Amino acid sequence: MIDASTAPAAVAEGPKAPMRLGRIGPLLLIGQLAWAVPGTAGGTLLQSLADDIDPANKIRVITVIAASGAVTSAVGTVVGGRLSDRTRSRIGRRSPWLLASSLVAAVALAACGLTTSLVAIGVLYAAFQLAIGAWVAALSALVPDHVAAEQVGRASSFAGLGYLLGQTVGGVLAGVFVTHPSPGLTLVPWLLVLGAVLIAVLVPAQDNRGVPRAARRAEPRGLVPPVSRDFWLAFTGRFLFILAIVMITQFMLYLFTDYLAMSKKDAGGVLAVATGLVGVLAAVTTVAAGVLSDRLGRKRIFVGGAPLLLAAGLVPLLVAPSLSTVFLFFTTVGLTLGTYLAVDQALMVAVLPDPENAARDLGVLSIGSTLPGVVAPVLGGILVDAAGYTTVFLTSLVLAVAAAAVITRIRSVR
């Protein structure tokens, strides 16, 4: 029986025996890939679907859908993470949430492909993102649950590589289905369920039904994020960096079709190639940065340097936007994401103040990744309508520099 409700008594759960990196690493890769594929493909395919249903208002439609989805994703990370920390079951506290959230997410996104009602699509996509938030919180907590401290950097590389591969595969699938988005939306999300099953089967089951939980009166406090300077600096740095990227990538299909005057079919092909380029470059830098981080015992220089690299790649796009500079930007994104994602999760784990609330706190930090999905569509839509894409590029550059400045102020992590 699975029970995530409140219950009496609060005793720390015993420490987990670390799993071998050769075993947990591939599972982290699979977990990140499993949600990044439908997350990436779904976003582009929804843009295509909105263009088919209401081409005159597609920017506003996607802005509302993306923003509402980001809000529910943020709720899912915090609430789902907290409930995961408190879950008691025969298969532990993470697997039940991975299995349940993957099923809800798959059904919701698949249903988006079966309707032409924009209201229904908005509600379903919000449900998809709510479940994805819970998935990410539970998945992220596998690192402090099962990875030895000296191997967190390399484990983070596996996770980062999985996310990048997922983005690459998702981008390719989006390109394949971009002219027929409905079949793509109904087929792609089931990879998430497969990933959840693999993790649940291959991560050793740890029956924790006898472990007490916090008293009911302590529960509201358990939903309050920690008060820690470095925790919130890490949160802010992640938020600014992801926002800098999402400001541009959120409307990439429209950037090709509206700004560069490409057909939807051609734009889908270019987007698939560009996403593949990002994946290849990021895969190489992810492995290299993760190994170097562990060997040097340093994380901040990698996570703080990545936004500066992104800022450099934005300059040509700002000065002379064209297909060539777009590809140059994607090249920079590949190098940047590889460096950042290889070490970012290790940095986030390092600033956690309480291992017993790992999923909750990692869920809060994950909002730094999802909150840009609320801000970027609104801010980006306003900027595009008011002054065009150039102002979006400039805003992204400023955000990237600000992210680097914030991350370098973290003191508890080298």
GROMACS .gro file of C-alpha atoms in nm:
model
  414
    1MET     CA    1   0.000   0.000   0.000
    2ILE     CA    2   0.126   0.348  -0.089
    3ASP     CA    3   0.056   0.627   0.155
    4ALA     CA    4   0.176   0.983   0.102
    5SER     CA    5  -0.047   1.138   0.364
    6THR     CA    6   0.067   1.297   0.686
    7ALA     CA    7   0.148   1.082   0.987
    8PRO     CA    8   0.293   1.113   1.335
    9ALA     CA    9   0.652   1.121   1.455
   10ALA     CA   10   0.961   1.243   1.279
   11VAL     CA   11   1.275   1.038   1.264
   12ALA     CA   12   1.536   1.070   0.994
   13GLU     CA   13   1.533   0.794   0.740
   14GLY     CA   14   1.849   0.584   0.749
   15PRO     CA   15   2.119   0.663   0.494
   16LYS     CA   16   2.103   0.467   0.172
   17ALA     CA   17   2.395   0.249   0.066
   18PRO     CA   18   2.537   0.418  -0.244
   19MET     CA   19   2.476   0.240  -0.573
   20ARG     CA   20   2.762   0.182  -0.814
   21LEU     CA   21   2.795   0.473  -1.055
   22GLY     CA   22   2.796   0.228  -1.344
   23ARG     CA   23   2.444   0.125  -1.241
   24ILE     CA   24   2.276   0.442  -1.117
   25GLY     CA   25   2.437   0.663  -1.384
   26PRO     CA   26   2.262   0.501  -1.683
   27LEU     CA   27   1.932   0.509  -1.493
   28LEU     CA   28   1.969   0.883  -1.434
   29LEU     CA   29   2.041   0.918  -1.806
   30ILE     CA   30   1.729   0.718  -1.894
   31GLY     CA   31   1.516   0.917  -1.651
   32GLN     CA   32   1.621   1.253  -1.792
   33LEU     CA   33   1.591   1.134  -2.152
   34ALA     CA   34   1.245   0.989  -2.086
   35TRP     CA   35   1.094   1.324  -1.988
   36ALA     CA   36   1.307   1.551  -2.209
   37VAL     CA   37   1.190   1.379  -2.530
   38PRO     CA   38   0.816   1.448  -2.482
   39GLY     CA   39   0.892   1.781  -2.314
   40THR     CA   40   1.094   1.906  -2.612
   41ALA     CA   41   0.885   1.751  -2.887
   42GLY     CA   42   0.559   1.845  -2.716
   43GLY     CA   43   0.648   2.214  -2.698
   44THR     CA   44   0.726   2.239  -3.070
   45LEU     CA   45   0.432   2.024  -3.177
   46LEU     CA   46   0.194   2.237  -2.970
   47GLN     CA   47   0.326   2.543  -3.154
   48SER     CA   48   0.250   2.370  -3.483
   49LEU     CA   49  -0.093   2.264  -3.361
   50ALA     CA   50  -0.174   2.619  -3.248
   51ASP     CA   51  -0.069   2.745  -3.590
   52ASP     CA   52  -0.308   2.498  -3.753
   53ILE     CA   53  -0.601   2.583  -3.524
   54ASP     CA   54  -0.564   2.961  -3.488
   55PRO     CA   55  -0.276   3.102  -3.697
   56ALA     CA   56  -0.373   3.464  -3.635
   57ASN     CA   57  -0.338   3.431  -3.256
   58LYS     CA   58  -0.078   3.156  -3.227
   59ILE     CA   59   0.173   3.364  -3.025
   60ARG     CA   60  -0.089   3.458  -2.766
   61VAL     CA   61  -0.224   3.102  -2.755
   62ILE     CA   62   0.119   2.949  -2.695
   63THR     CA   63   0.203   3.219  -2.441
   64VAL     CA   64  -0.103   3.133  -2.230
   65ILE     CA   65  -0.057   2.756  -2.267
   66ALA     CA   66   0.314   2.764  -2.187
   67ALA     CA   67   0.272   2.999  -1.891
   68SER     CA   68  -0.009   2.795  -1.735
   69GLY     CA   69   0.193   2.478  -1.785
   70ALA     CA   70   0.496   2.630  -1.618
   71VAL     CA   71   0.286   2.732  -1.316
   72THR     CA   72   0.149   2.381  -1.269
   73SER     CA   73   0.496   2.235  -1.319
   74ALA     CA   74   0.627   2.454  -1.037
   75VAL     CA   75   0.344   2.333  -0.813
   76GLY     CA   76   0.420   1.975  -0.909
   77THR     CA   77   0.787   2.003  -0.817
   78VAL     CA   78   0.724   2.142  -0.470
   79VAL     CA   79   0.416   1.945  -0.369
   80GLY     CA   80   0.520   1.628  -0.550
   81GLY     CA   81   0.869   1.650  -0.404
   82ARG     CA   82   0.736   1.694  -0.051
   83LEU     CA   83   0.490   1.407  -0.087
   84SER     CA   84   0.764   1.189  -0.233
   85ASP     CA   85   0.983   1.259   0.072
   86ARG     CA   86   0.696   1.147   0.296
   87THR     CA   87   0.576   0.848   0.095
   88ARG     CA   88   0.600   0.507   0.262
   89SER     CA   89   0.564   0.200   0.040
   90ARG     CA   90   0.709  -0.142  -0.031
   91ILE     CA   91   0.909   0.005  -0.320
   92GLY     CA   92   1.030   0.314  -0.137
   93ARG     CA   93   0.943   0.679  -0.176
   94ARG     CA   94   1.058   0.764  -0.530
   95SER     CA   95   0.936   0.482  -0.757
   96PRO     CA   96   0.563   0.526  -0.678
   97TRP     CA   97   0.579   0.890  -0.784
   98LEU     CA   98   0.783   0.817  -1.094
   99LEU     CA   99   0.531   0.556  -1.205
  100ALA     CA  100   0.219   0.759  -1.127
  101SER     CA  101   0.344   1.090  -1.265
  102SER     CA  102   0.468   0.930  -1.588
  103LEU     CA  103   0.127   0.776  -1.654
  104VAL     CA  104  -0.060   1.101  -1.588
  105ALA     CA  105   0.182   1.298  -1.805
  106ALA     CA  106   0.163   1.052  -2.094
  107VAL     CA  107  -0.217   1.042  -2.095
  108ALA     CA  108  -0.246   1.422  -2.075
  109LEU     CA  109  -0.003   1.499  -2.359
  110ALA     CA  110  -0.141   1.222  -2.579
  111ALA     CA  111  -0.491   1.364  -2.531
  112CYS     CA  112  -0.368   1.701  -2.662
  113GLY     CA  113  -0.331   1.535  -2.999
  114LEU     CA  114  -0.691   1.415  -2.997
  115THR     CA  115  -0.867   1.752  -2.971
  116THR     CA  116  -0.883   2.083  -3.156
  117SER     CA  117  -1.021   2.275  -2.859
  118LEU     CA  118  -0.760   2.525  -2.742
  119VAL     CA  119  -0.917   2.534  -2.396
  120ALA     CA  120  -0.892   2.156  -2.365
  121ILE     CA  121  -0.535   2.162  -2.492
  122GLY     CA  122  -0.447   2.426  -2.232
  123VAL     CA  123  -0.597   2.222  -1.948
  124LEU     CA  124  -0.435   1.899  -2.066
  125TYR     CA  125  -0.095   2.061  -2.110
  126ALA     CA  126  -0.120   2.207  -1.759
  127ALA     CA  127  -0.190   1.855  -1.628
  128PHE     CA  128   0.106   1.722  -1.828
  129GLN     CA  129   0.338   1.981  -1.673
  130LEU     CA  130   0.199   1.920  -1.323
  131ALA     CA  131   0.293   1.554  -1.357
  132ILE     CA  132   0.631   1.640  -1.511
  133GLY     CA  133   0.705   1.858  -1.209
  134ALA     CA  134   0.641   1.567  -0.973
  135TRP     CA  135   0.849   1.339  -1.198
  136VAL     CA  136   1.150   1.574  -1.198
  137ALA     CA  137   1.138   1.619  -0.820
  138ALA     CA  138   1.138   1.244  -0.756
  139LEU     CA  139   1.399   1.175  -1.024
  140SER     CA  140   1.637   1.445  -0.895
  141ALA     CA  141   1.618   1.299  -0.545
  142LEU     CA  142   1.770   0.972  -0.669
  143VAL     CA  143   2.108   1.150  -0.664
  144PRO     CA  144   2.126   1.230  -0.290
  145ASP     CA  145   1.947   0.900  -0.218
  146HIS     CA  146   2.187   0.673  -0.405
  147VAL     CA  147   2.508   0.851  -0.514
  148ALA     CA  148   2.823   0.884  -0.304
  149ALA     CA  149   2.932   1.245  -0.247
  150GLU     CA  150   3.259   1.206  -0.438
  151GLN     CA  151   3.073   1.081  -0.746
  152VAL     CA  152   2.795   1.340  -0.765
  153GLY     CA  153   2.970   1.533  -1.044
  154ARG     CA  154   2.992   1.228  -1.269
  155ALA     CA  155   2.637   1.125  -1.181
  156SER     CA  156   2.526   1.475  -1.277
  157SER     CA  157   2.702   1.424  -1.610
  158PHE     CA  158   2.490   1.115  -1.677
  159ALA     CA  159   2.176   1.312  -1.594
  160GLY     CA  160   2.284   1.607  -1.805
  161LEU     CA  161   2.372   1.382  -2.098
  162GLY     CA  162   2.032   1.214  -2.075
  163TYR     CA  163   1.856   1.549  -2.080
  164LEU     CA  164   2.056   1.661  -2.381
  165LEU     CA  165   1.996   1.337  -2.568
  166GLY     CA  166   1.628   1.375  -2.485
  167GLN     CA  167   1.627   1.727  -2.626
  168THR     CA  168   1.802   1.602  -2.939
  169VAL     CA  169   1.566   1.311  -2.995
  170GLY     CA  170   1.269   1.531  -2.909
  171GLY     CA  171   1.383   1.792  -3.159
  172VAL     CA  172   1.424   1.532  -3.432
  173LEU     CA  173   1.081   1.385  -3.360
  174ALA     CA  174   0.931   1.734  -3.361
  175GLY     CA  175   1.083   1.789  -3.704
  176VAL     CA  176   0.937   1.461  -3.828
  177PHE     CA  177   0.586   1.537  -3.701
  178VAL     CA  178   0.583   1.918  -3.736
  179THR     CA  179   0.345   1.914  -4.033
  180HIS     CA  180   0.122   1.654  -3.863
  181PRO     CA  181   0.149   1.737  -3.490
  182SER     CA  182  -0.146   1.535  -3.360
  183PRO     CA  183   0.003   1.186  -3.424
  184GLY     CA  184   0.332   1.300  -3.271
  185LEU     CA  185   0.161   1.422  -2.955
  186THR     CA  186  -0.024   1.093  -2.911
  187LEU     CA  187   0.282   0.871  -2.965
  188VAL     CA  188   0.583   1.045  -2.810
  189PRO     CA  189   0.487   1.072  -2.439
  190TRP     CA  190   0.472   0.697  -2.375
  191LEU     CA  191   0.851   0.691  -2.360
  192LEU     CA  192   0.807   0.850  -2.017
  193VAL     CA  193   0.615   0.548  -1.888
  194LEU     CA  194   0.882   0.312  -2.022
  195GLY     CA  195   1.150   0.510  -1.841
  196ALA     CA  196   0.958   0.499  -1.514
  197VAL     CA  197   0.915   0.122  -1.534
  198LEU     CA  198   1.286   0.069  -1.603
  199ILE     CA  199   1.389   0.283  -1.307
  200ALA     CA  200   1.137   0.121  -1.073
  201VAL     CA  201   1.260  -0.225  -1.170
  202LEU     CA  202   1.635  -0.155  -1.170
  203VAL     CA  203   1.670   0.072  -0.865
  204PRO     CA  204   1.678  -0.156  -0.559
  205ALA     CA  205   1.341  -0.150  -0.384
  206GLN     CA  206   1.372  -0.019  -0.028
  207ASP     CA  207   1.068  -0.095   0.183
  208ASN     CA  208   1.028   0.209   0.409
  209ARG     CA  209   0.679   0.144   0.544
  210GLY     CA  210   0.811   0.128   0.899
  211VAL     CA  211   0.991   0.462   0.889
  212PRO     CA  212   0.801   0.733   1.085
  213ARG     CA  213   0.720   1.071   0.937
  214ALA     CA  214   0.683   1.424   1.072
  215ALA     CA  215   0.380   1.501   1.287
  216ARG     CA  216   0.075   1.659   1.122
  217ARG     CA  217   0.139   1.991   1.291
  218ALA     CA  218   0.485   2.003   1.129
  219GLU     CA  219   0.352   1.946   0.778
  220PRO     CA  220   0.286   2.309   0.674
  221ARG     CA  221   0.641   2.392   0.781
  222GLY     CA  222   0.760   2.104   0.566
  223LEU     CA  223   0.629   2.280   0.257
  224VAL     CA  224   0.826   2.596   0.336
  225PRO     CA  225   1.156   2.612   0.145
  226PRO     CA  226   1.478   2.649   0.345
  227VAL     CA  227   1.635   2.981   0.441
  228SER     CA  228   1.985   2.955   0.298
  229ARG     CA  229   2.179   3.224   0.113
  230ASP     CA  230   2.361   2.985  -0.120
  231PHE     CA  231   2.044   2.784  -0.182
  232TRP     CA  232   1.867   3.092  -0.315
  233LEU     CA  233   2.172   3.212  -0.508
  234ALA     CA  234   2.177   2.874  -0.684
  235PHE     CA  235   1.804   2.907  -0.750
  236THR     CA  236   1.840   3.259  -0.892
  237GLY     CA  237   2.138   3.168  -1.109
  238ARG     CA  238   1.956   2.871  -1.258
  239PHE     CA  239   1.642   3.081  -1.318
  240LEU     CA  240   1.831   3.357  -1.500
  241PHE     CA  241   2.035   3.116  -1.711
  242ILE     CA  242   1.739   2.904  -1.820
  243LEU     CA  243   1.534   3.217  -1.885
  244ALA     CA  244   1.811   3.349  -2.112
  245ILE     CA  245   1.785   3.034  -2.324
  246VAL     CA  246   1.408   2.991  -2.319
  247MET     CA  247   1.353   3.354  -2.422
  248ILE     CA  248   1.485   3.252  -2.765
  249THR     CA  249   1.409   2.881  -2.797
  250GLN     CA  250   1.041   2.909  -2.693
  251PHE     CA  251   0.947   3.065  -3.027
  252MET     CA  252   1.215   2.899  -3.239
  253LEU     CA  253   0.966   2.752  -3.485
  254TYR     CA  254   0.810   3.095  -3.531
  255LEU     CA  255   1.155   3.254  -3.554
  256PHE     CA  256   1.223   3.037  -3.858
  257THR     CA  257   0.881   3.074  -4.021
  258ASP     CA  258   0.800   3.438  -3.941
  259TYR     CA  259   1.139   3.605  -3.901
  260LEU     CA  260   1.345   3.406  -4.153
  261ALA     CA  261   1.046   3.346  -4.385
  262MET     CA  262   1.083   2.967  -4.403
  263SER     CA  263   0.803   2.720  -4.470
  264LYS     CA  264   0.687   2.511  -4.176
  265LYS     CA  265   0.831   2.197  -4.338
  266ASP     CA  266   1.171   2.358  -4.399
  267ALA     CA  267   1.169   2.509  -4.051
  268GLY     CA  268   1.103   2.167  -3.901
  269GLY     CA  269   1.400   2.022  -4.088
  270VAL     CA  270   1.632   2.303  -3.982
  271LEU     CA  271   1.512   2.276  -3.623
  272ALA     CA  272   1.583   1.902  -3.621
  273VAL     CA  273   1.937   1.956  -3.755
  274ALA     CA  274   2.006   2.240  -3.513
  275THR     CA  275   1.879   2.037  -3.218
  276GLY     CA  276   2.097   1.745  -3.326
  277LEU     CA  277   2.398   1.977  -3.338
  278VAL     CA  278   2.323   2.091  -2.984
  279GLY     CA  279   2.298   1.730  -2.868
  280VAL     CA  280   2.630   1.619  -3.019
  281LEU     CA  281   2.828   1.915  -2.888
  282ALA     CA  282   2.663   1.903  -2.548
  283ALA     CA  283   2.725   1.529  -2.512
  284VAL     CA  284   3.099   1.581  -2.553
  285THR     CA  285   3.121   1.876  -2.315
  286THR     CA  286   2.893   1.709  -2.060
  287VAL     CA  287   3.127   1.413  -2.016
  288ALA     CA  288   3.438   1.631  -2.011
  289ALA     CA  289   3.300   1.887  -1.766
  290GLY     CA  290   3.165   1.622  -1.527
  291VAL     CA  291   3.498   1.439  -1.506
  292LEU     CA  292   3.694   1.764  -1.468
  293SER     CA  293   3.459   1.886  -1.196
  294ASP     CA  294   3.513   1.573  -0.986
  295ARG     CA  295   3.890   1.571  -1.042
  296LEU     CA  296   3.936   1.940  -0.964
  297GLY     CA  297   3.680   1.939  -0.684
  298ARG     CA  298   3.524   2.250  -0.834
  299LYS     CA  299   3.170   2.318  -0.950
  300ARG     CA  300   3.115   2.693  -0.941
  301ILE     CA  301   3.359   2.776  -1.222
  302PHE     CA  302   3.175   2.545  -1.463
  303VAL     CA  303   2.822   2.650  -1.371
  304GLY     CA  304   2.917   3.018  -1.357
  305GLY     CA  305   3.121   3.012  -1.678
  306ALA     CA  306   2.846   2.857  -1.891
  307PRO     CA  307   2.621   3.168  -1.892
  308LEU     CA  308   2.914   3.383  -2.007
  309LEU     CA  309   2.972   3.145  -2.298
  310LEU     CA  310   2.603   3.175  -2.384
  311ALA     CA  311   2.628   3.554  -2.376
  312ALA     CA  312   2.919   3.541  -2.622
  313GLY     CA  313   2.713   3.326  -2.859
  314LEU     CA  314   2.426   3.574  -2.848
  315VAL     CA  315   2.633   3.865  -2.978
  316PRO     CA  316   2.638   3.756  -3.348
  317LEU     CA  317   2.266   3.677  -3.331
  318LEU     CA  318   2.203   4.024  -3.192
  319VAL     CA  319   2.423   4.205  -3.445
  320ALA     CA  320   2.330   4.016  -3.763
  321PRO     CA  321   2.041   3.771  -3.720
  322SER     CA  322   2.042   3.514  -4.001
  323LEU     CA  323   2.032   3.139  -4.048
  324SER     CA  324   2.412   3.131  -4.011
  325THR     CA  325   2.413   3.318  -3.681
  326VAL     CA  326   2.122   3.106  -3.559
  327PHE     CA  327   2.336   2.796  -3.615
  328LEU     CA  328   2.628   2.969  -3.445
  329PHE     CA  329   2.396   3.036  -3.152
  330PHE     CA  330   2.291   2.670  -3.141
  331THR     CA  331   2.659   2.571  -3.141
  332THR     CA  332   2.714   2.791  -2.838
  333VAL     CA  333   2.402   2.652  -2.671
  334GLY     CA  334   2.540   2.299  -2.717
  335LEU     CA  335   2.872   2.386  -2.554
  336THR     CA  336   2.698   2.589  -2.285
  337LEU     CA  337   2.434   2.334  -2.190
  338GLY     CA  338   2.690   2.055  -2.187
  339THR     CA  339   2.910   2.244  -1.943
  340TYR     CA  340   2.621   2.366  -1.729
  341LEU     CA  341   2.414   2.050  -1.705
  342ALA     CA  342   2.717   1.833  -1.631
  343VAL     CA  343   2.777   2.013  -1.302
  344ASP     CA  344   2.455   2.200  -1.226
  345GLN     CA  345   2.284   1.913  -1.045
  346ALA     CA  346   2.598   1.846  -0.842
  347LEU     CA  347   2.600   2.212  -0.737
  348MET     CA  348   2.232   2.196  -0.646
  349VAL     CA  349   2.285   1.885  -0.433
  350ALA     CA  350   2.582   2.053  -0.263
  351VAL     CA  351   2.374   2.350  -0.144
  352LEU     CA  352   2.092   2.135   0.001
  353PRO     CA  353   2.061   2.218   0.373
  354ASP     CA  354   1.868   1.902   0.475
  355PRO     CA  355   1.912   1.560   0.306
  356GLU     CA  356   1.586   1.436   0.459
  357ASN     CA  357   1.395   1.693   0.254
  358ALA     CA  358   1.600   1.636  -0.060
  359ALA     CA  359   1.308   1.593  -0.301
  360ARG     CA  360   1.126   1.897  -0.161
  361ASP     CA  361   1.432   2.121  -0.181
  362LEU     CA  362   1.539   1.990  -0.522
  363GLY     CA  363   1.180   2.049  -0.627
  364VAL     CA  364   1.210   2.412  -0.519
  365LEU     CA  365   1.537   2.442  -0.711
  366SER     CA  366   1.368   2.284  -1.012
  367ILE     CA  367   1.130   2.579  -1.015
  368GLY     CA  368   1.434   2.772  -1.129
  369SER     CA  369   1.404   2.568  -1.449
  370THR     CA  370   1.025   2.579  -1.481
  371LEU     CA  371   0.955   2.939  -1.375
  372PRO     CA  372   1.122   3.072  -1.691
  373GLY     CA  373   0.843   2.893  -1.874
  374VAL     CA  374   0.601   3.134  -1.707
  375VAL     CA  375   0.808   3.448  -1.754
  376ALA     CA  376   0.956   3.385  -2.099
  377PRO     CA  377   0.632   3.348  -2.300
  378VAL     CA  378   0.482   3.661  -2.146
  379LEU     CA  379   0.798   3.872  -2.163
  380GLY     CA  380   0.901   3.732  -2.500
  381GLY     CA  381   0.556   3.781  -2.648
  382ILE     CA  382   0.548   4.144  -2.532
  383LEU     CA  383   0.897   4.212  -2.671
  384VAL     CA  384   0.825   4.048  -3.008
  385ASP     CA  385   0.499   4.239  -3.050
  386ALA     CA  386   0.652   4.570  -2.940
  387ALA     CA  387   0.998   4.572  -3.097
  388GLY     CA  388   1.074   4.243  -3.272
  389TYR     CA  389   1.314   3.960  -3.207
  390THR     CA  390   1.624   4.181  -3.166
  391THR     CA  391   1.506   4.297  -2.824
  392VAL     CA  392   1.459   3.933  -2.724
  393PHE     CA  393   1.821   3.858  -2.814
  394LEU     CA  394   1.945   4.159  -2.617
  395THR     CA  395   1.737   4.067  -2.314
  396SER     CA  396   1.873   3.712  -2.321
  397LEU     CA  397   2.231   3.841  -2.330
  398VAL     CA  398   2.173   4.059  -2.022
  399LEU     CA  399   2.009   3.768  -1.838
  400ALA     CA  400   2.303   3.538  -1.914
  401VAL     CA  401   2.556   3.785  -1.775
  402ALA     CA  402   2.341   3.835  -1.464
  403ALA     CA  403   2.325   3.457  -1.412
  404ALA     CA  404   2.704   3.432  -1.412
  405ALA     CA  405   2.731   3.719  -1.163
  406VAL     CA  406   2.487   3.553  -0.923
  407ILE     CA  407   2.642   3.206  -0.939
  408THR     CA  408   2.992   3.336  -0.863
  409ARG     CA  409   2.860   3.469  -0.530
  410ILE     CA  410   2.793   3.118  -0.396
  411ARG     CA  411   3.043   3.060  -0.116
  412SER     CA  412   2.973   2.714   0.029
  413VAL     CA  413   3.075   2.538  -0.294
  414ARG     CA  414   3.410   2.575  -0.470
   0.00000   0.00000   0.00000
